[in-house]
Coordinates of C-alpha atoms in Angstrom, one line a residue:
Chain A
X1 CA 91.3 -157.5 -58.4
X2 CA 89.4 -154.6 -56.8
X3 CA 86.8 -153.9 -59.4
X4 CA 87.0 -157.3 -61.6
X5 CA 83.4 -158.2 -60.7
X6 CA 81.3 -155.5 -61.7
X7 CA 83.6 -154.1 -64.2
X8 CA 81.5 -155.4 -67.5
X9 CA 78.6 -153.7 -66.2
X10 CA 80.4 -150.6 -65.8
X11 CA 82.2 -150.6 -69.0
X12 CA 79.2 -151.1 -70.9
X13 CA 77.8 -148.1 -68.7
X14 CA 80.8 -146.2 -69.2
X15 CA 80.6 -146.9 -73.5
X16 CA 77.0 -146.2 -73.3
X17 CA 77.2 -143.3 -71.5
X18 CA 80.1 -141.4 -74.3
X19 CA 77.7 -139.5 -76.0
X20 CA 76.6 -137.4 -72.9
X21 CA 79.7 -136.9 -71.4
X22 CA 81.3 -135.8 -74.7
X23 CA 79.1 -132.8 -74.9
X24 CA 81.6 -131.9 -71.9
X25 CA 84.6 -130.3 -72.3
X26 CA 86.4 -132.0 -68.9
X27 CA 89.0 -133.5 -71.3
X28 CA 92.5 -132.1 -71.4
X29 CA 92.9 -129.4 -74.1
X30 CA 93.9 -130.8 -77.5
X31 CA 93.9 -128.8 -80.5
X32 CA 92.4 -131.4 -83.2
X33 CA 88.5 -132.5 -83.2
X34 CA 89.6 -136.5 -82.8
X35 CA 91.9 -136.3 -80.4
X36 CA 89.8 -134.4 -78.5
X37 CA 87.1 -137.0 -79.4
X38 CA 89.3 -139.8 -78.1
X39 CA 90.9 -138.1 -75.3
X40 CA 87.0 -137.6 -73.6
X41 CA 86.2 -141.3 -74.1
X42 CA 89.5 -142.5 -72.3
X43 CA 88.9 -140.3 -69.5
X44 CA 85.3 -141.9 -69.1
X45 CA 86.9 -145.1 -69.4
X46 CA 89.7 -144.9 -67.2
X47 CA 87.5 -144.6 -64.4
X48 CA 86.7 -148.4 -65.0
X49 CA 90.0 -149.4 -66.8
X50 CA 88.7 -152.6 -69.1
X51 CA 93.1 -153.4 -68.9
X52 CA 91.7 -154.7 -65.1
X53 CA 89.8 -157.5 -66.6
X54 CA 93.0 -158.7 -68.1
X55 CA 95.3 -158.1 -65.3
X56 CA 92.7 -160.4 -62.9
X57 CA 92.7 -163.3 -65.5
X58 CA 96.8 -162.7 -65.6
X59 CA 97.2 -163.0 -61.4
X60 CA 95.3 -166.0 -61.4
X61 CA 97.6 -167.5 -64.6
X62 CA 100.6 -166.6 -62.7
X63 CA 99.6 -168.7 -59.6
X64 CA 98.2 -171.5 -61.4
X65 CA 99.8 -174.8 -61.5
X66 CA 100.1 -175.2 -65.2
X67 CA 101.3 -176.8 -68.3
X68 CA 103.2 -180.2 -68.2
X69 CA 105.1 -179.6 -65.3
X70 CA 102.0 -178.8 -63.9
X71 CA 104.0 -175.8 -62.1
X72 CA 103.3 -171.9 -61.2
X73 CA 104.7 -169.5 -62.3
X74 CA 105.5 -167.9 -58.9
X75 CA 109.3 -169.3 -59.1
X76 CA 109.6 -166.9 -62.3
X77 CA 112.5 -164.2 -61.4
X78 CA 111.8 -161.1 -63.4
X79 CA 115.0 -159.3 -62.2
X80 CA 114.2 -158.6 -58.2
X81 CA 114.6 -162.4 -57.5
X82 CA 112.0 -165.6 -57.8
X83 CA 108.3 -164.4 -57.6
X84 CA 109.5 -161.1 -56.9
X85 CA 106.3 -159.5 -58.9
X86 CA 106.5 -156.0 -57.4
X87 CA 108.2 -153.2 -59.7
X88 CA 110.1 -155.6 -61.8
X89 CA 107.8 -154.3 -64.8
X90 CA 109.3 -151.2 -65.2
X91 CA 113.0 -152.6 -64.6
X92 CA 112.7 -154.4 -67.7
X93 CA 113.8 -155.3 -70.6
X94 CA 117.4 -155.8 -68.1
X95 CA 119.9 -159.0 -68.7
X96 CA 119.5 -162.1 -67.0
X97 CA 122.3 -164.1 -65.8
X98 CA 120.5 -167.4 -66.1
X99 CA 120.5 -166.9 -70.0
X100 CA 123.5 -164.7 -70.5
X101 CA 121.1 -161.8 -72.3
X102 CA 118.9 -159.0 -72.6
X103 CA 115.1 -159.9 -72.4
X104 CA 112.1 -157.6 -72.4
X105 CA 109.0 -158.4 -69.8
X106 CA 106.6 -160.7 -72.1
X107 CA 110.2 -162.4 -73.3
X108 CA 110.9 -162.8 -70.1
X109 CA 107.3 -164.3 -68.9
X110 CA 107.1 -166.8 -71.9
X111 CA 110.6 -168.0 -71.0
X112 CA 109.4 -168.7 -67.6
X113 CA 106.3 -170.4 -68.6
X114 CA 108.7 -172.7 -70.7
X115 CA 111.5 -173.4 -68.1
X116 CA 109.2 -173.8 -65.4
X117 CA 105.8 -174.9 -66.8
X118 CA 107.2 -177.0 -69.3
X119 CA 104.8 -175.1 -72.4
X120 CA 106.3 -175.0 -76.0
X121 CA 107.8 -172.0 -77.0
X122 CA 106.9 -172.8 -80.8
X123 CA 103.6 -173.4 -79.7
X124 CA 103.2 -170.2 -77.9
X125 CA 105.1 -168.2 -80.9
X126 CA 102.3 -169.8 -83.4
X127 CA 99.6 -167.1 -82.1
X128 CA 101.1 -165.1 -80.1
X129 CA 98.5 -162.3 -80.3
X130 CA 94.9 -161.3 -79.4
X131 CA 91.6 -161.1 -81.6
X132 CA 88.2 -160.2 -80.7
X133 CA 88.1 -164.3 -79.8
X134 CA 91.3 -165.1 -77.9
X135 CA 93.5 -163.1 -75.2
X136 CA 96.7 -165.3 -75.1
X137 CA 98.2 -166.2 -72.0
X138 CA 100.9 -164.6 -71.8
X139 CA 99.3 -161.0 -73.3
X140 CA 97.4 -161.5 -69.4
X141 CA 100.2 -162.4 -67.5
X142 CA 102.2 -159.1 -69.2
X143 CA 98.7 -157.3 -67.8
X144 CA 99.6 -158.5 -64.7
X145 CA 102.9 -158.4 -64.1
X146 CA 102.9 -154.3 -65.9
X147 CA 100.2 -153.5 -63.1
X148 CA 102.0 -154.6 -60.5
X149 CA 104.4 -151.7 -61.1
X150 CA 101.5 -148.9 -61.5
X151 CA 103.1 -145.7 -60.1
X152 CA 106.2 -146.5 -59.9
X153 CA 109.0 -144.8 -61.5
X154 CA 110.7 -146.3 -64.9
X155 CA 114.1 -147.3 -64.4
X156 CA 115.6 -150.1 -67.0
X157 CA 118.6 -151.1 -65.5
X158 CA 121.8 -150.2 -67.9
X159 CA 124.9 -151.2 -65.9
X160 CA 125.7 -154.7 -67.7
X161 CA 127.6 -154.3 -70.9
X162 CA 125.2 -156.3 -72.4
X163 CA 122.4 -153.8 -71.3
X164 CA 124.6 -151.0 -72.7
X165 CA 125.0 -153.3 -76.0
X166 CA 121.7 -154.2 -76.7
X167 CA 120.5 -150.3 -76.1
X168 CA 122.9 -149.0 -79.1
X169 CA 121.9 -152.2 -81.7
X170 CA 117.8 -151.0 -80.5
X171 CA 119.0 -147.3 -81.2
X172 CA 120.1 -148.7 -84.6
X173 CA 117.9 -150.7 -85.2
X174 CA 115.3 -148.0 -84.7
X175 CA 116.4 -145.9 -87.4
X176 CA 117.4 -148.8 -90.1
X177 CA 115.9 -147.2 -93.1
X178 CA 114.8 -150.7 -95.4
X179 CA 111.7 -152.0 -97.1
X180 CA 109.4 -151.2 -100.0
X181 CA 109.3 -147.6 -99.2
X182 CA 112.4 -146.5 -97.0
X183 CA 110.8 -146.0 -93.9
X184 CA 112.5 -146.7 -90.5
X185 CA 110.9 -146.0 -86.8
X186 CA 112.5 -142.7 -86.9
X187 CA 110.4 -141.9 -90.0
X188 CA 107.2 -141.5 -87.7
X189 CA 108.9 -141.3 -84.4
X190 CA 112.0 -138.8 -85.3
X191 CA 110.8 -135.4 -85.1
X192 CA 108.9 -132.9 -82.4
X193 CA 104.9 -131.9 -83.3
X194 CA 104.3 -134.1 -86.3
X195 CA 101.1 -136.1 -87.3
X196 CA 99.9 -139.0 -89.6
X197 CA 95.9 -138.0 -90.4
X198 CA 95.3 -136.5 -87.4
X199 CA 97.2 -139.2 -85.0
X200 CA 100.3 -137.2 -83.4
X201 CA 103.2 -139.1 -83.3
X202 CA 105.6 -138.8 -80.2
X203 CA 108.9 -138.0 -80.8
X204 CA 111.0 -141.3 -79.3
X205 CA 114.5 -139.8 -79.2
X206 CA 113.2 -137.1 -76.8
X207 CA 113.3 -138.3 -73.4
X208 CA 110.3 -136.3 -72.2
X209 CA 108.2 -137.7 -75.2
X210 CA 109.9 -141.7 -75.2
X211 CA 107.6 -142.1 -72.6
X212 CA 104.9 -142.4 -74.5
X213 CA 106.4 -145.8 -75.7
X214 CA 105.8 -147.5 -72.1
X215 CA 103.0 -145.4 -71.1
X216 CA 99.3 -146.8 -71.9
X217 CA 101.0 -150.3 -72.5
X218 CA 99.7 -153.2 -72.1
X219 CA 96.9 -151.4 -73.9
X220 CA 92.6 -152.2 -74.6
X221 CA 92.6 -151.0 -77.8
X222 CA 89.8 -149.5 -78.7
X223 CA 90.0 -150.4 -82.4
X224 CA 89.0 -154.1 -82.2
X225 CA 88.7 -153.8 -78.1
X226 CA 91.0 -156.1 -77.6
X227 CA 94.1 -155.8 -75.3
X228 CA 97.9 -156.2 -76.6
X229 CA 101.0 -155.4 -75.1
X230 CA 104.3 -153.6 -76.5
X231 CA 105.3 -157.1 -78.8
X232 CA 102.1 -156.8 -80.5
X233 CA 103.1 -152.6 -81.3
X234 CA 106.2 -153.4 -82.2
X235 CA 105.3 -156.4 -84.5
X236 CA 102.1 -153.8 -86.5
X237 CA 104.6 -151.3 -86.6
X238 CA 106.9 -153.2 -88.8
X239 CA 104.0 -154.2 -90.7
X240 CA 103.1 -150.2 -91.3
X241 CA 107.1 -149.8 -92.1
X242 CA 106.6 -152.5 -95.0
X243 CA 109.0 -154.3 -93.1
X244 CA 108.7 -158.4 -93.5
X245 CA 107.7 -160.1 -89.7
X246 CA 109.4 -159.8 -87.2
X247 CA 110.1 -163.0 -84.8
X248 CA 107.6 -163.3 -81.4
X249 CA 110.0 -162.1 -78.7
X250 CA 113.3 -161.9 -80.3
X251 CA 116.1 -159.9 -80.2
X252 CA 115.1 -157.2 -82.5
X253 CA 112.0 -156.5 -80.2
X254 CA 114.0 -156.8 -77.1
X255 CA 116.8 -154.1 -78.2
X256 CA 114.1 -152.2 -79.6
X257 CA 112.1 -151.7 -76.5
X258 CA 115.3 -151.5 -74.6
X259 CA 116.0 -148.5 -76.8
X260 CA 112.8 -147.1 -76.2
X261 CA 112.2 -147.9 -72.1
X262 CA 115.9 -146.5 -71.5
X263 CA 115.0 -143.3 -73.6
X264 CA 111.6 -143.2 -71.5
X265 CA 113.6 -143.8 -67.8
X266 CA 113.3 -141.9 -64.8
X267 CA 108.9 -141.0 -65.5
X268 CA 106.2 -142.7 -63.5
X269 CA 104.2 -145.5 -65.3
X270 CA 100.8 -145.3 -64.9
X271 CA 100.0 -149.0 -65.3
X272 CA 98.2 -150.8 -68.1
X273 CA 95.6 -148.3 -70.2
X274 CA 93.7 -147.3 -72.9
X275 CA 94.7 -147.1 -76.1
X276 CA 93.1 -145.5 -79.5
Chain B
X1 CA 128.3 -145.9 -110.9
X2 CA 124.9 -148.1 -109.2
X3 CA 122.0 -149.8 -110.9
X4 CA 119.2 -148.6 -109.1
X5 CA 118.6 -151.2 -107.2
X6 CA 122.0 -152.4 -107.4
X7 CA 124.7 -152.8 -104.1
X8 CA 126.9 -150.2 -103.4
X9 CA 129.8 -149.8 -105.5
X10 CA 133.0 -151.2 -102.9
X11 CA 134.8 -147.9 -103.0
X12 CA 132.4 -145.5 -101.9
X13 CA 131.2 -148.8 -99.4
X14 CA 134.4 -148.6 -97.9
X15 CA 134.7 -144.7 -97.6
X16 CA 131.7 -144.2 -96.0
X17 CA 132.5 -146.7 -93.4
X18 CA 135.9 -145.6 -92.5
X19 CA 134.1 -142.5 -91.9
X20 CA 132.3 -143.3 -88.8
X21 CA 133.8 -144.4 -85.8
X22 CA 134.0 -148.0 -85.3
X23 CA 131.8 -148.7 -82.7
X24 CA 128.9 -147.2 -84.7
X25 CA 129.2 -149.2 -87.5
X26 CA 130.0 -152.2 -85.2
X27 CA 126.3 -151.8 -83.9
X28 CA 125.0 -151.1 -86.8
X29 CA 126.0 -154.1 -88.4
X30 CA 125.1 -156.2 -85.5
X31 CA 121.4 -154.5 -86.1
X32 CA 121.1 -155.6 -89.8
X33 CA 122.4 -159.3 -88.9
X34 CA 119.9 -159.2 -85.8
X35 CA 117.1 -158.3 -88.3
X36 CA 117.8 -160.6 -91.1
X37 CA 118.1 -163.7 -88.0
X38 CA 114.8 -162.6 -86.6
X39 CA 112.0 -161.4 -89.5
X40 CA 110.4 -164.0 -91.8
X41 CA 108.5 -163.2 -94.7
X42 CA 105.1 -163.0 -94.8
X43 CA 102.5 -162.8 -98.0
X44 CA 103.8 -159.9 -100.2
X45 CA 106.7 -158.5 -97.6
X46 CA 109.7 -160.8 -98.5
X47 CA 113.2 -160.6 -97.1
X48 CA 114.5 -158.9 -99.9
X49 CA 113.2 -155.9 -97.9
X50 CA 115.2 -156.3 -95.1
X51 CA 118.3 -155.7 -97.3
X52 CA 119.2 -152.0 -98.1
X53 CA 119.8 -150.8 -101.1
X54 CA 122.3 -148.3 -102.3
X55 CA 120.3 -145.2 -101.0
X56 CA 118.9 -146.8 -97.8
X57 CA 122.6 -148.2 -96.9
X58 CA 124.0 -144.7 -97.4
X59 CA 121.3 -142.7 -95.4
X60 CA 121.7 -145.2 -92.6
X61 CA 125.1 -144.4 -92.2
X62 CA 125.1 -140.5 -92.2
X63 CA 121.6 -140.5 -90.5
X64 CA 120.4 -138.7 -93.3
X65 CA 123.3 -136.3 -94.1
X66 CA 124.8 -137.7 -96.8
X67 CA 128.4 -136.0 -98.1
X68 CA 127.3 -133.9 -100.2
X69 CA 129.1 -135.3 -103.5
X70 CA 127.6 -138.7 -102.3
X71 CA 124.4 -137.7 -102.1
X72 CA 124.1 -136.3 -105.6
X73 CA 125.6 -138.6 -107.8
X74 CA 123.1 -141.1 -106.1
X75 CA 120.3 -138.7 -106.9
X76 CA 121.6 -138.1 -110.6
X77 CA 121.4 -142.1 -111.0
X78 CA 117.8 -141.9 -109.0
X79 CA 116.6 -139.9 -111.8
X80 CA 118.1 -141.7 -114.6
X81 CA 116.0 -144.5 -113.7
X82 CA 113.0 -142.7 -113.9
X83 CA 110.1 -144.3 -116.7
X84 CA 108.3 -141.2 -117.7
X85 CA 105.5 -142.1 -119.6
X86 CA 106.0 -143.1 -123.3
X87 CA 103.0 -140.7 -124.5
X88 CA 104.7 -138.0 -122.9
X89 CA 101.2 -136.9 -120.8
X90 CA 102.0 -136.6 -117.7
X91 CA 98.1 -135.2 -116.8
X92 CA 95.3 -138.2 -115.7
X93 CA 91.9 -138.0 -113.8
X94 CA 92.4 -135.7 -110.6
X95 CA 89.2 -137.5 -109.4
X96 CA 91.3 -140.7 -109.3
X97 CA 94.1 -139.0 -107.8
X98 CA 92.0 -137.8 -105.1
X99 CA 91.1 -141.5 -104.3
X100 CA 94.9 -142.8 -104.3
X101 CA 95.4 -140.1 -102.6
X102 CA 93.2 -140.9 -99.8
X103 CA 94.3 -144.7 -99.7
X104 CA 96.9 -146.1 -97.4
X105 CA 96.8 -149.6 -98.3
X106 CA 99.7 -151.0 -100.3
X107 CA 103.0 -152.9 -99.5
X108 CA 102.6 -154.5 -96.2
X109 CA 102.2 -157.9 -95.2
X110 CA 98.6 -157.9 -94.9
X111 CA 98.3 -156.7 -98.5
X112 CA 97.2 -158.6 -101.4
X113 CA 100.0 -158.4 -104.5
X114 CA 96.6 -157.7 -106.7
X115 CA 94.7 -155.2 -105.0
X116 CA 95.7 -151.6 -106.1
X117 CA 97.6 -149.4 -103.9
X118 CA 97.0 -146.2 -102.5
X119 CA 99.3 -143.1 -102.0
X120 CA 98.9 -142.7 -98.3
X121 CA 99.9 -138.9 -99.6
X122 CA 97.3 -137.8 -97.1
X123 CA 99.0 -139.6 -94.1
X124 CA 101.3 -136.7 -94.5
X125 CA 100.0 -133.7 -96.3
X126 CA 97.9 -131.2 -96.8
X127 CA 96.3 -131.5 -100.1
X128 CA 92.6 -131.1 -101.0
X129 CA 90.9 -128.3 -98.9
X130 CA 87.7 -130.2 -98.0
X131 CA 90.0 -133.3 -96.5
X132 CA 91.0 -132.2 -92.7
X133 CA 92.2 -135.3 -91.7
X134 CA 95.9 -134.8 -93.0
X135 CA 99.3 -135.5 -91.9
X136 CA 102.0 -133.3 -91.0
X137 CA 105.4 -135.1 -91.9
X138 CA 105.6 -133.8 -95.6
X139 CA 104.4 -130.0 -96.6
X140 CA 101.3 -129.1 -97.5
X141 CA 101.0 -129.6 -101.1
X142 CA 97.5 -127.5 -101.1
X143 CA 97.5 -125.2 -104.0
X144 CA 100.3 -126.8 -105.5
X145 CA 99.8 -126.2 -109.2
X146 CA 98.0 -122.6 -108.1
X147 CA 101.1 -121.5 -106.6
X148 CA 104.2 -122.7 -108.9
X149 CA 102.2 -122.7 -112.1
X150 CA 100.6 -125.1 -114.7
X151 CA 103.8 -125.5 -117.0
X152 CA 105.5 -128.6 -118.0
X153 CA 108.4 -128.7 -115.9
X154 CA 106.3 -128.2 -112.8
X155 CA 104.3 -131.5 -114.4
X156 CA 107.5 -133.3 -114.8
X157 CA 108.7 -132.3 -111.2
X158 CA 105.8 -133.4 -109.8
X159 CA 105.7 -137.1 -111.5
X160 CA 109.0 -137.7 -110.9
X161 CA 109.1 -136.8 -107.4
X162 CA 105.9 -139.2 -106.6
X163 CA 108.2 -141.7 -108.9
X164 CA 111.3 -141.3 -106.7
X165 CA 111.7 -138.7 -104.4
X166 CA 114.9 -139.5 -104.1
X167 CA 116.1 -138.1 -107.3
X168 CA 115.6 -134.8 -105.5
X169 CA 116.2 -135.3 -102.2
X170 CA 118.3 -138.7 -101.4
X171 CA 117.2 -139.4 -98.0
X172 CA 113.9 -137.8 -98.4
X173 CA 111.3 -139.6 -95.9
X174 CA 108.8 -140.2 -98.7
X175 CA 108.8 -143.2 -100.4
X176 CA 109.6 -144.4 -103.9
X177 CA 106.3 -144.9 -105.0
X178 CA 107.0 -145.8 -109.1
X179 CA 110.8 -147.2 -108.6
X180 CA 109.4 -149.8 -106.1
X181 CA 106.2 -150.3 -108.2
X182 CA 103.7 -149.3 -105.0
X183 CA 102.2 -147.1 -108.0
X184 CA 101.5 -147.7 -111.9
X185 CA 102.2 -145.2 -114.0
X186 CA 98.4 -144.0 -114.5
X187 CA 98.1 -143.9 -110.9
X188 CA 101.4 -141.5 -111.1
X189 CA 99.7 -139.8 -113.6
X190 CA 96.1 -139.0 -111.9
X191 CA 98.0 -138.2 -108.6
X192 CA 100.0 -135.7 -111.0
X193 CA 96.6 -133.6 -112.6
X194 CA 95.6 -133.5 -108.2
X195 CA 98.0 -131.3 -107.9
X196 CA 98.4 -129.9 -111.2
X197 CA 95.1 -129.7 -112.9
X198 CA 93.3 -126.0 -112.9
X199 CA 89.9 -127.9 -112.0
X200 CA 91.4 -129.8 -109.1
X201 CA 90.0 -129.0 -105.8
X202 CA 93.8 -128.4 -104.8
X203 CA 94.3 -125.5 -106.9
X204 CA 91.0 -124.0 -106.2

């Protein structure tokens, strides 16, 4: 990794260093005062991209000879062939063969670090996300894997008929109204130029705005600075729809993000970022 | 025709899916199964959630365009099922309401059952004038009592559509906050005199 040495040093720099550089207005244009806020802090942060950290510790992960089979993980096929890391980030979630479905990239990661490296998926389900403590392993390799396709153009394959399938149950199940109080993703995510406070919410069934589902993801998250990836979105939105929880890389999250990375097909990811 | 939280009668069941084409309601019924399989429940959020009701089950299948005749007999039975208060004041503390108002806790997982809930009526309107941080997805309710006047039908609209807003509107986006219990009837109540009461902030 490039920068993985000095980067805590910068990033404290970079923190420290807001106040100044929010007395300038070198942000893009937003119209309200936190956004605006936010938008000045990424920039200064982008320059030294904390997401970095965690794609370094993922790259070594993946190489590693690991778990009880005391295997890497560079056998793993994410859709381009075995250890075919390369752009196979932002062909995903795409069917597999070997399993006769649709999986989604961190799906697809923990199923190779059980086939091959002989971990329990049970196990790995138990705490599947990070705190201000722990960054599981496979919320790095995700890191990883994501950055390895920075720049490159979203394209999730839908040829298969299971591809095509699992696209119209995610379109479903993105606007199943249920719950305590009737709220389904399209609730938040159904309409052009609306807000919660003063967060906008992107509009998901709009191509040109579905890619703000992929883009910025993996994600440091600035609330709790710790970095997630899209199961961890998925699973706090559901909590936020009153919804019970949903299962660590099942099929609900995989035709969900399905429906969303189809939607958000054909724009350029920028690679793991920065999120609010 | 439906309890309020009752299933759907058959008939109507029945119509409603011989109205869409087939392959719709194929995946749409592959979605539920897929979602019932995969969540669990977790502290207050039980799996009873999961399940739609009569109004969720009949906004899901016309995306929020229910036929017409549908749509207000469900609403008519909506209402029915509203508990207006047995002292017939419908006017609390707008001071209160301004601070259910402002919370958004309530109903999720990570919730306590005891803890009171909030509103989250600010996650998606305009309300009080000094309180920029608002949401967008419902209208602004600013002014509210200024605007329609004080009288009792405009107090009665208002508590029953933060009861049910889908007595007025069946696949309205805002929640059910008294028929699902998210809010007592006080809390209804001082939510209410917000928007109603001359000396709220709202109506200044």
């Amino acid at each position: 990794m490039r920068r993985s040495a000095r980067l805590p040093a910068a990033f404290l720099a970079a923190a420290l260093s807001v106040p100044a550089a929010a007395q300038q207005p070198a942000a893009p244009v937003v119209n309200d005062p936190t956004t605006a806020e936010f938008e000045k802090f990424r920039a200064v942060l982008e320059a030294d991209n904390p997401a970095e950290l965690f794609e370094a510790k993922g790259a070594e992960l993946w190489k590693a000879k690991r778990g009880p089979k005391n295997a890497s993980l560079e056998r793993c096929d994410l859709g381009l062939g075995p250890g075919v890391v390369k752009g196979a980030y932002v062909r995903m979630p795409r069917y597999f063969a070997d399993v006769g479905h649709v999986m989604d990239a961190e799906r697809r990661i923990v199923h190779c670090m059980v086939t091959l490296q002989g971990f329990d998926a049970a196990e790995l389900a138990k705490r599947p996300f990070s705190s201000d403590t722990r960054t599981p392993d496979p919320v790095a390799l995700v890191t990883y894997v994501a950055g390895e396709s920075r720049g490159m153009k979203i394209a999730v394959p839908q040829q298969h008929p299971k591809e095509r399938e699992t696209y119209e149950i995610g379109r479903e199940i993105f606007f199943y109204r249920a719950g305590a109080y009737d709220f389904s993703c399209a609730s938040c995510h159904g309409e052009d130029g609306k807000r919660i406070r003063t967060q906008q919410l992107p509009n998901f069934t709009k191509p040109e705005q579905a890619v703000r589902s992929v883009q910025g993801w993996p994600g440091y998250r600035m609330t709790g600075g710790v970095m997630h990836t899209l199961q961890w979105r998925m699973w706090d939105c559901f909590r936020q729809q009153r919804f019970p929880e949903p299962g660590y890389v099942s099929d609900t999250v995989t035709a969900l993000l399905t429906y969303l990375s189809v939607n958000a097909s054909g724009h350029v990811y920028n690679g793991p970022g920065i999120k609010r | 025709m439906t309890a309020p939280n009752g299933s759907m009668p058959r008939a109507l069941a029945v119509a409603l899916m011989l109205a869409l084409p087939a392959h719709a309601a194929d995946y749409l019924a592959e979605a539920a199964a897929m979602i019932k399989r995969d969540f669990k429940p977790r502290g207050i959020a039980t799996m009873d959630r999961v399940v739609e009701d009569a109004v969720q089950a009949i906004c899901n299948r016309s995306r929020d365009n229910p036929p017409k005749e549908i749509g207000q007999r469900l609403e008519q039975d909506q209402l029915a099922a509203v508990r207006w208060p047995a002292d017939g004041k419908l006017l609390g503390d707008w001071r209160s309401g301004e601070r259910i108002a402002q919370s958004g806790r309530g109903m999720t997982w990570s919730d306590s059952a005891s803890a009171p809930g909030g509103g989250s009526c600010y996650n998606c309107h305009r309300i009080g004038p000094q309180e920029t941080s608002f949401g967008t997805l419902g209208p602004s309710l600013h002014q509210f009592g200024k605007i329609r006047g004080y009288g009792p039908d405009v107090q009665k609209y208002a508590y029953g559509k933060i009861y049910n807003a889908k007595a007025y509107n069946l696949c309205s986006q805002m929640p059910r906050f008294g028929h699902v219990g998210a809010l007592t009837e006080q809390q209804i109540k001082d939510l209410v005199a917000l928007l109603m009461d001359p000396d709220s902030p709202v109506n200044k």
